[in-house]
Amino acid sequence: MALILTFLGKGGTGRTTVAIAAAKKLATQGARVLLAGVDPGPSLGLLLGTSTSPDPQELTQNLQVVQFQSAVLLERSWEEIKKLEAQYLRTPLIKNVYGQELGVLPGMDSALALNAIREYDASGKYDAIVYDGSGDQTTLRMLGMPEILSWYIRRFRKVVEDSDLWKTVSPFIQPISSAVLNVSWTGDNFAQQPTNEVNNLLERGKAAIADPSRTAAYLVTTGDPTAVATAQYLWGSAQQIGLTVGGVLLNQEPVTEGISANFSPLAVSSLPICPPSDWQPLIEALPDLRQAASAPKPIEIDISARQVRLFLPGFDKKQVKLTQSGPEVTIDAGDQRRNISLPPQLSGQSVKGAKFQNSYLTISF
Amino acid sequence: MALILTFLGKGGTGRTTVAIAAAKKLATQGARVLLAGVDPGPSLGLLLGTSTSPDPQELTQNLQVVQFQSAVLLERSWEEIKKLEAQYLRTPLIKNVYGQELGVLPGMDSALALNAIREYDASGKYDAIVYDGSGDQTTLRMLGMPEILSWYIRRFRKVVEDSDLWKTVSPFIQPISSAVLNVSWTGDNFAQQPTNEVNNLLERGKAAIADPSRTAAYLVTTGDPTAVATAQYLWGSAQQIGLTVGGVLLNQEPVTEGISANFSPLAVSSLPICPPSDWQPLIEALPDLRQAASAPKPIEIDISARQVRLFLPGFDKKQVKLTQSGPEVTIDAGDQRRNISLPPQLSGQSVKGAKFQNSYLTISF
């Protein structure tokens, strides 16, 4: 299991440069590191001074670099899907559709990149994966995907199972499935079996992203007020997807009291201006990036006190909304919507009270 | 019908500032302008010096600003979907799922933003919509969506219709549809009727994005080599989704011969450094942004010469790939994959030759 690190901040604050320095630092400390760039544009290659490719290549000892290319990842995933089809369907349907034809739709970049990270993580070849994503909402959508997708599956499975529609359609499921599928599925497990495997994947993804010793983000900013405000906004937004933010990297400026106050209680580290291709001063100035577990946790559940505490920095009271229209408690903040999956003792209960103080939303049941 | 303008370039080059200035310029020229921001972070509001909201508000005469919020757009779309369900399904399935519960998955931001632009365009209230998106691959994925999604529908409808699977399942379609649906659909039109409406929407979207007098992008860059290389890369990538790039805006630097050569034959305009809140010098320095139709077209089809010409600047020969594995011709460049939809005279024919010269890929049939 690798440590997955990513950097959030406004464009132009030096996120890619910091990601490269972080990867180099971890590699010199002896970790086997994969630096993964997501945008196939020329930035990463130019900063590294080398060409990059969709397969990992060695950069220096312990350090490999890969630049994800969605069209390539899509081709490979398509071959996997065709294998599954051949396994389960009596007469293959999509075998004549080629991976080389498939265009990339919105969202596919994120889904494919997350899947690629999962596979590199599972390969056991790396101790750390430094993900140089777009560093904004798109990266948060990607890392929030396991939790949100598993909510959709949970919610809609129940809706279908409880529905009159299911009672109407289910008599047809048995004859269709035996005519179409290689394996025998009854109406009962038809809706469950194929989704269980996906659910296991999603549960493992959720657990990895919620664990700050497995996945952590760091904020990158300059002293520019727009960059600082954007970093604060991304800090709060990251908590909303359960991602722990471990600290702040202030690029090319000394730390002031004002900036520290904006990010309290996180540590703010100043990074020096470095001449191109001299990475050493930057590498030395980086803090230990494995310490995110000591930063405030996005969520804490106290079953005996019947309380849930959410850390939502960077938002004020009127930017945080709590609703309970569906079966779960929903929190809106920073265009991230989170359904809180509660332990059995609190699940399905009505909210008795909620208060927002010192960046913490405390919900009582 | 509004003119839709967007700005592409590396983060931190001033895209949002340029978008605001462009919106102000068009408004002072008498156009009714909507400035649409996609990232709900604080940047746009800070630069405008006002708070923004998910509904348009007047900024100055002729100029309104809206900041898309995916959670809000998703709630509204969900209500529309529930109306459709109530209209077509005998027993509504999702009526007890509330828009307020729905989380945002990767890709939804783009799909919802594109749909919102479509609705504002169709409202007839605006002569120009200035879209301040993420300005990178994500914006291209969004604008490429109508073409790519209609390819998927076209390709997979045919795969299903020709398949043994369809022959196996179709006997069940009639009894299921009459048990489930309010309207009577036969097996023949079951697969077609619901998709036709979507297809019409997609065709209109494709036509709008392919027409440079309706939709155009401008590149924003500084003199920094990484920013220039990124702008070139986005230029070529934009052609691949059929989006015309009208010109280059060089921020805070004088135009040099070297930079002009990088973007030939596009015009490069230098933009001055402006003190905060003095927009006038920037507005005056902007070129006429309605002239994209005079820039090179992404695709030209010459039926009598049996040739297709694609303009792919910023790529060299080995970065452009042509394949013909499926029924259409597929071009790969810059992680954008395009299936060329050919007129009947050339459709389904084998490629006889292809050459890449002076940024043009010429394909002969």
mmCIF file of N, CA, C and O in Angstrom, chain A residues 39-91:
data_model
loop_
_atom_site.group_PDB
_atom_site.id
_atom_site.type_symbol
_atom_site.label_atom_id
_atom_site.label_comp_id
_atom_site.label_asym_id
_atom_site.label_seq_id
_atom_site.Cartn_x
_atom_site.Cartn_y
_atom_site.Cartn_z
ATOM 1 N N ASP A 39 -2.478 15.724 -16.662
ATOM 2 C CA ASP A 39 -2.722 16.510 -17.857
ATOM 3 C C ASP A 39 -1.660 16.153 -18.885
ATOM 4 O O ASP A 39 -0.469 16.305 -18.643
ATOM 5 N N PRO A 40 -2.059 15.628 -20.052
ATOM 6 C CA PRO A 40 -1.032 15.237 -21.021
ATOM 7 C C PRO A 40 -0.411 16.432 -21.735
ATOM 8 O O PRO A 40 0.298 16.253 -22.706
ATOM 9 N N GLY A 41 -0.652 17.639 -21.264
ATOM 10 C CA GLY A 41 0.008 18.816 -21.826
ATOM 11 C C GLY A 41 1.503 18.775 -21.544
ATOM 12 O O GLY A 41 2.002 17.864 -20.884
ATOM 13 N N PRO A 42 2.237 19.779 -22.030
ATOM 14 C CA PRO A 42 3.701 19.714 -21.980
ATOM 15 C C PRO A 42 4.330 20.139 -20.650
ATOM 16 O O PRO A 42 5.531 19.967 -20.470
ATOM 17 N N SER A 43 3.540 20.670 -19.683
ATOM 18 C CA SER A 43 4.127 21.263 -18.468
ATOM 19 C C SER A 43 5.053 20.322 -17.715
ATOM 20 O O SER A 43 6.200 20.663 -17.426
ATOM 21 N N LEU A 44 4.542 19.148 -17.389
ATOM 22 C CA LEU A 44 5.318 18.231 -16.540
ATOM 23 C C LEU A 44 6.644 17.860 -17.199
ATOM 24 O O LEU A 44 7.703 17.930 -16.573
ATOM 25 N N GLY A 45 6.582 17.511 -18.489
ATOM 26 C CA GLY A 45 7.799 17.142 -19.207
ATOM 27 C C GLY A 45 8.799 18.283 -19.267
ATOM 28 O O GLY A 45 10.005 18.078 -19.072
ATOM 29 N N LEU A 46 8.304 19.505 -19.507
ATOM 30 C CA LEU A 46 9.201 20.661 -19.579
ATOM 31 C C LEU A 46 9.877 20.904 -18.238
ATOM 32 O O LEU A 46 11.072 21.183 -18.173
ATOM 33 N N LEU A 47 9.111 20.791 -17.143
ATOM 34 C CA LEU A 47 9.692 21.026 -15.821
ATOM 35 C C LEU A 47 10.685 19.934 -15.444
ATOM 36 O O LEU A 47 11.677 20.193 -14.771
ATOM 37 N N LEU A 48 10.398 18.697 -15.888
ATOM 38 C CA LEU A 48 11.313 17.594 -15.583
ATOM 39 C C LEU A 48 12.509 17.573 -16.523
ATOM 40 O O LEU A 48 13.515 16.913 -16.251
ATOM 41 N N GLY A 49 12.369 18.259 -17.661
ATOM 42 C CA GLY A 49 13.445 18.250 -18.645
ATOM 43 C C GLY A 49 13.565 16.927 -19.368
ATOM 44 O O GLY A 49 14.650 16.530 -19.792
ATOM 45 N N THR A 50 12.446 16.212 -19.506
ATOM 46 C CA THR A 50 12.459 14.920 -20.186
ATOM 47 C C THR A 50 11.088 14.695 -20.809
ATOM 48 O O THR A 50 10.122 15.333 -20.418
ATOM 49 N N SER A 51 11.019 13.798 -21.777
ATOM 50 C CA SER A 51 9.696 13.481 -22.308
ATOM 51 C C SER A 51 9.037 12.465 -21.383
ATOM 52 O O SER A 51 9.707 11.694 -20.705
ATOM 53 N N THR A 52 7.709 12.491 -21.333
ATOM 54 C CA THR A 52 6.971 11.586 -20.454
ATOM 55 C C THR A 52 6.111 10.676 -21.316
ATOM 56 O O THR A 52 5.877 10.966 -22.476
ATOM 57 N N SER A 53 5.646 9.574 -20.718
ATOM 58 C CA SER A 53 4.840 8.648 -21.504
ATOM 59 C C SER A 53 3.743 8.048 -20.637
ATOM 60 O O SER A 53 3.771 8.164 -19.413
ATOM 61 N N PRO A 54 2.767 7.382 -21.273
ATOM 62 C CA PRO A 54 1.668 6.808 -20.488
ATOM 63 C C PRO A 54 2.064 5.556 -19.706
ATOM 64 O O PRO A 54 1.218 4.985 -19.023
ATOM 65 N N ASP A 55 3.314 5.114 -19.825
ATOM 66 C CA ASP A 55 3.796 4.025 -18.976
ATOM 67 C C ASP A 55 4.953 4.535 -18.131
ATOM 68 O O ASP A 55 5.733 5.374 -18.590
ATOM 69 N N PRO A 56 5.079 4.028 -16.888
ATOM 70 C CA PRO A 56 6.107 4.554 -15.995
ATOM 71 C C PRO A 56 7.507 4.377 -16.575
ATOM 72 O O PRO A 56 7.826 3.332 -17.136
ATOM 73 N N GLN A 57 8.321 5.421 -16.467
ATOM 74 C CA GLN A 57 9.722 5.297 -16.847
ATOM 75 C C GLN A 57 10.581 5.829 -15.709
ATOM 76 O O GLN A 57 10.169 6.743 -14.989
ATOM 77 N N GLU A 58 11.771 5.272 -15.590
ATOM 78 C CA GLU A 58 12.635 5.673 -14.491
ATOM 79 C C GLU A 58 13.241 7.037 -14.762
ATOM 80 O O GLU A 58 13.738 7.318 -15.849
ATOM 81 N N LEU A 59 13.172 7.878 -13.724
ATOM 82 C CA LEU A 59 13.697 9.235 -13.839
ATOM 83 C C LEU A 59 15.055 9.286 -13.146
ATOM 84 O O LEU A 59 16.051 9.717 -13.714
ATOM 85 N N THR A 60 15.071 8.888 -11.888
ATOM 86 C CA THR A 60 16.310 8.702 -11.135
ATOM 87 C C THR A 60 16.075 7.477 -10.267
ATOM 88 O O THR A 60 15.004 6.875 -10.315
ATOM 89 N N GLN A 61 17.081 7.145 -9.455
ATOM 90 C CA GLN A 61 16.914 5.979 -8.593
ATOM 91 C C GLN A 61 15.665 6.133 -7.732
ATOM 92 O O GLN A 61 15.430 7.195 -7.148
ATOM 93 N N ASN A 62 14.867 5.096 -7.658
ATOM 94 C CA ASN A 62 13.640 5.068 -6.846
ATOM 95 C C ASN A 62 12.500 5.911 -7.390
ATOM 96 O O ASN A 62 11.433 5.954 -6.787
ATOM 97 N N LEU A 63 12.731 6.661 -8.463
ATOM 98 C CA LEU A 63 11.695 7.599 -8.911
ATOM 99 C C LEU A 63 11.280 7.314 -10.353
ATOM 100 O O LEU A 63 12.094 7.393 -11.269
ATOM 101 N N GLN A 64 10.000 6.967 -10.519
ATOM 102 C CA GLN A 64 9.456 6.773 -11.858
ATOM 103 C C GLN A 64 8.408 7.844 -12.142
ATOM 104 O O GLN A 64 7.798 8.387 -11.216
ATOM 105 N N VAL A 65 8.227 8.142 -13.423
ATOM 106 C CA VAL A 65 7.221 9.137 -13.794
ATOM 107 C C VAL A 65 6.297 8.539 -14.850
ATOM 108 O O VAL A 65 6.731 7.801 -15.732
ATOM 109 N N VAL A 66 5.006 8.838 -14.708
ATOM 110 C CA VAL A 66 4.023 8.402 -15.692
ATOM 111 C C VAL A 66 3.110 9.587 -15.985
ATOM 112 O O VAL A 66 2.819 10.388 -15.092
ATOM 113 N N GLN A 67 2.727 9.749 -17.228
ATOM 114 C CA GLN A 67 1.782 10.813 -17.554
ATOM 115 C C GLN A 67 0.532 10.153 -18.128
ATOM 116 O O GLN A 67 0.547 9.608 -19.235
ATOM 117 N N PHE A 68 -0.529 10.178 -17.348
ATOM 118 C CA PHE A 68 -1.751 9.503 -17.780
ATOM 119 C C PHE A 68 -2.261 10.116 -19.083
ATOM 120 O O PHE A 68 -2.243 11.327 -19.267
ATOM 121 N N GLN A 69 -2.753 9.244 -19.951
ATOM 122 C CA GLN A 69 -3.377 9.713 -21.175
ATOM 123 C C GLN A 69 -4.706 8.977 -21.254
ATOM 124 O O GLN A 69 -4.740 7.740 -21.305
ATOM 125 N N SER A 70 -5.780 9.721 -21.218
ATOM 126 C CA SER A 70 -7.088 9.080 -21.063
ATOM 127 C C SER A 70 -7.425 8.162 -22.227
ATOM 128 O O SER A 70 -8.011 7.093 -22.036
ATOM 129 N N ALA A 71 -7.054 8.566 -23.445
ATOM 130 C CA ALA A 71 -7.377 7.722 -24.596
ATOM 131 C C ALA A 71 -6.696 6.357 -24.468
ATOM 132 O O ALA A 71 -7.290 5.324 -24.787
ATOM 133 N N VAL A 72 -5.468 6.353 -23.970
ATOM 134 C CA VAL A 72 -4.735 5.093 -23.794
ATOM 135 C C VAL A 72 -5.346 4.267 -22.661
ATOM 136 O O VAL A 72 -5.584 3.055 -22.801
ATOM 137 N N LEU A 73 -5.644 4.922 -21.526
ATOM 138 C CA LEU A 73 -6.244 4.207 -20.389
ATOM 139 C C LEU A 73 -7.606 3.633 -20.775
ATOM 140 O O LEU A 73 -7.977 2.537 -20.357
ATOM 141 N N LEU A 74 -8.344 4.387 -21.596
ATOM 142 C CA LEU A 74 -9.667 3.931 -22.019
ATOM 143 C C LEU A 74 -9.556 2.673 -22.882
ATOM 144 O O LEU A 74 -10.332 1.720 -22.723
ATOM 145 N N GLU A 75 -8.583 2.653 -23.786
ATOM 146 C CA GLU A 75 -8.365 1.458 -24.612
ATOM 147 C C GLU A 75 -8.100 0.228 -23.752
ATOM 148 O O GLU A 75 -8.639 -0.847 -24.002
ATOM 149 N N ARG A 76 -7.246 0.423 -22.728
ATOM 150 C CA ARG A 76 -6.902 -0.727 -21.876
ATOM 151 C C ARG A 76 -8.108 -1.187 -21.064
ATOM 152 O O ARG A 76 -8.353 -2.383 -20.933
ATOM 153 N N SER A 77 -8.862 -0.238 -20.496
ATOM 154 C CA SER A 77 -10.043 -0.620 -19.719
ATOM 155 C C SER A 77 -11.071 -1.314 -20.600
ATOM 156 O O SER A 77 -11.761 -2.229 -20.155
ATOM 157 N N TRP A 78 -11.176 -0.853 -21.834
ATOM 158 C CA TRP A 78 -12.147 -1.445 -22.756
ATOM 159 C C TRP A 78 -11.832 -2.919 -23.001
ATOM 160 O O TRP A 78 -12.730 -3.758 -23.067
ATOM 161 N N GLU A 79 -10.547 -3.242 -23.110
ATOM 162 C CA GLU A 79 -10.167 -4.650 -23.294
ATOM 163 C C GLU A 79 -10.611 -5.483 -22.086
ATOM 164 O O GLU A 79 -11.060 -6.613 -22.238
ATOM 165 N N GLU A 80 -10.484 -4.905 -20.874
ATOM 166 C CA GLU A 80 -10.932 -5.610 -19.667
ATOM 167 C C GLU A 80 -12.445 -5.831 -19.702
ATOM 168 O O GLU A 80 -12.952 -6.891 -19.340
ATOM 169 N N ILE A 81 -13.165 -4.804 -20.152
ATOM 170 C CA ILE A 81 -14.629 -4.912 -20.214
ATOM 171 C C ILE A 81 -15.027 -5.981 -21.227
ATOM 172 O O ILE A 81 -15.942 -6.773 -20.995
ATOM 173 N N LYS A 82 -14.306 -6.035 -22.339
ATOM 174 C CA LYS A 82 -14.619 -7.061 -23.345
ATOM 175 C C LYS A 82 -14.379 -8.465 -22.801
ATOM 176 O O LYS A 82 -15.125 -9.396 -23.104
ATOM 177 N N LYS A 83 -13.335 -8.604 -21.976
ATOM 178 C CA LYS A 83 -13.088 -9.919 -21.362
ATOM 179 C C LYS A 83 -14.239 -10.317 -20.445
ATOM 180 O O LYS A 83 -14.681 -11.469 -20.443
ATOM 181 N N LEU A 84 -14.722 -9.366 -19.647
ATOM 182 C CA LEU A 84 -15.861 -9.643 -18.768
ATOM 183 C C LEU A 84 -17.086 -10.035 -19.579
ATOM 184 O O LEU A 84 -17.836 -10.937 -19.233
ATOM 185 N N GLU A 85 -17.294 -9.302 -20.682
ATOM 186 C CA GLU A 85 -18.445 -9.603 -21.528
ATOM 187 C C GLU A 85 -18.368 -11.037 -22.052
ATOM 188 O O GLU A 85 -19.349 -11.792 -22.005
ATOM 189 N N ALA A 86 -17.173 -11.386 -22.544
ATOM 190 C CA ALA A 86 -16.994 -12.727 -23.102
ATOM 191 C C ALA A 86 -17.256 -13.789 -22.036
ATOM 192 O O ALA A 86 -17.742 -14.885 -22.328
ATOM 193 N N GLN A 87 -16.929 -13.440 -20.780
ATOM 194 C CA GLN A 87 -17.108 -14.379 -19.685
ATOM 195 C C GLN A 87 -18.584 -14.553 -19.322
ATOM 196 O O GLN A 87 -19.035 -15.664 -19.038
ATOM 197 N N TYR A 88 -19.344 -13.453 -19.348
ATOM 198 C CA TYR A 88 -20.700 -13.504 -18.815
ATOM 199 C C TYR A 88 -21.804 -13.584 -19.860
ATOM 200 O O TYR A 88 -22.884 -14.085 -19.581
ATOM 201 N N LEU A 89 -21.566 -13.031 -21.054
ATOM 202 C CA LEU A 89 -22.644 -12.994 -22.043
ATOM 203 C C LEU A 89 -22.547 -14.170 -23.003
ATOM 204 O O LEU A 89 -21.468 -14.505 -23.482
ATOM 205 N N ARG A 90 -23.708 -14.784 -23.287
ATOM 206 C CA ARG A 90 -23.729 -15.893 -24.245
ATOM 207 C C ARG A 90 -23.240 -15.453 -25.615
ATOM 208 O O ARG A 90 -22.464 -16.128 -26.260
ATOM 209 N N THR A 91 -23.741 -14.304 -26.094
ATOM 210 C CA THR A 91 -23.304 -13.813 -27.407
ATOM 211 C C THR A 91 -22.732 -12.407 -27.220
ATOM 212 O O THR A 91 -23.450 -11.468 -26.931
#
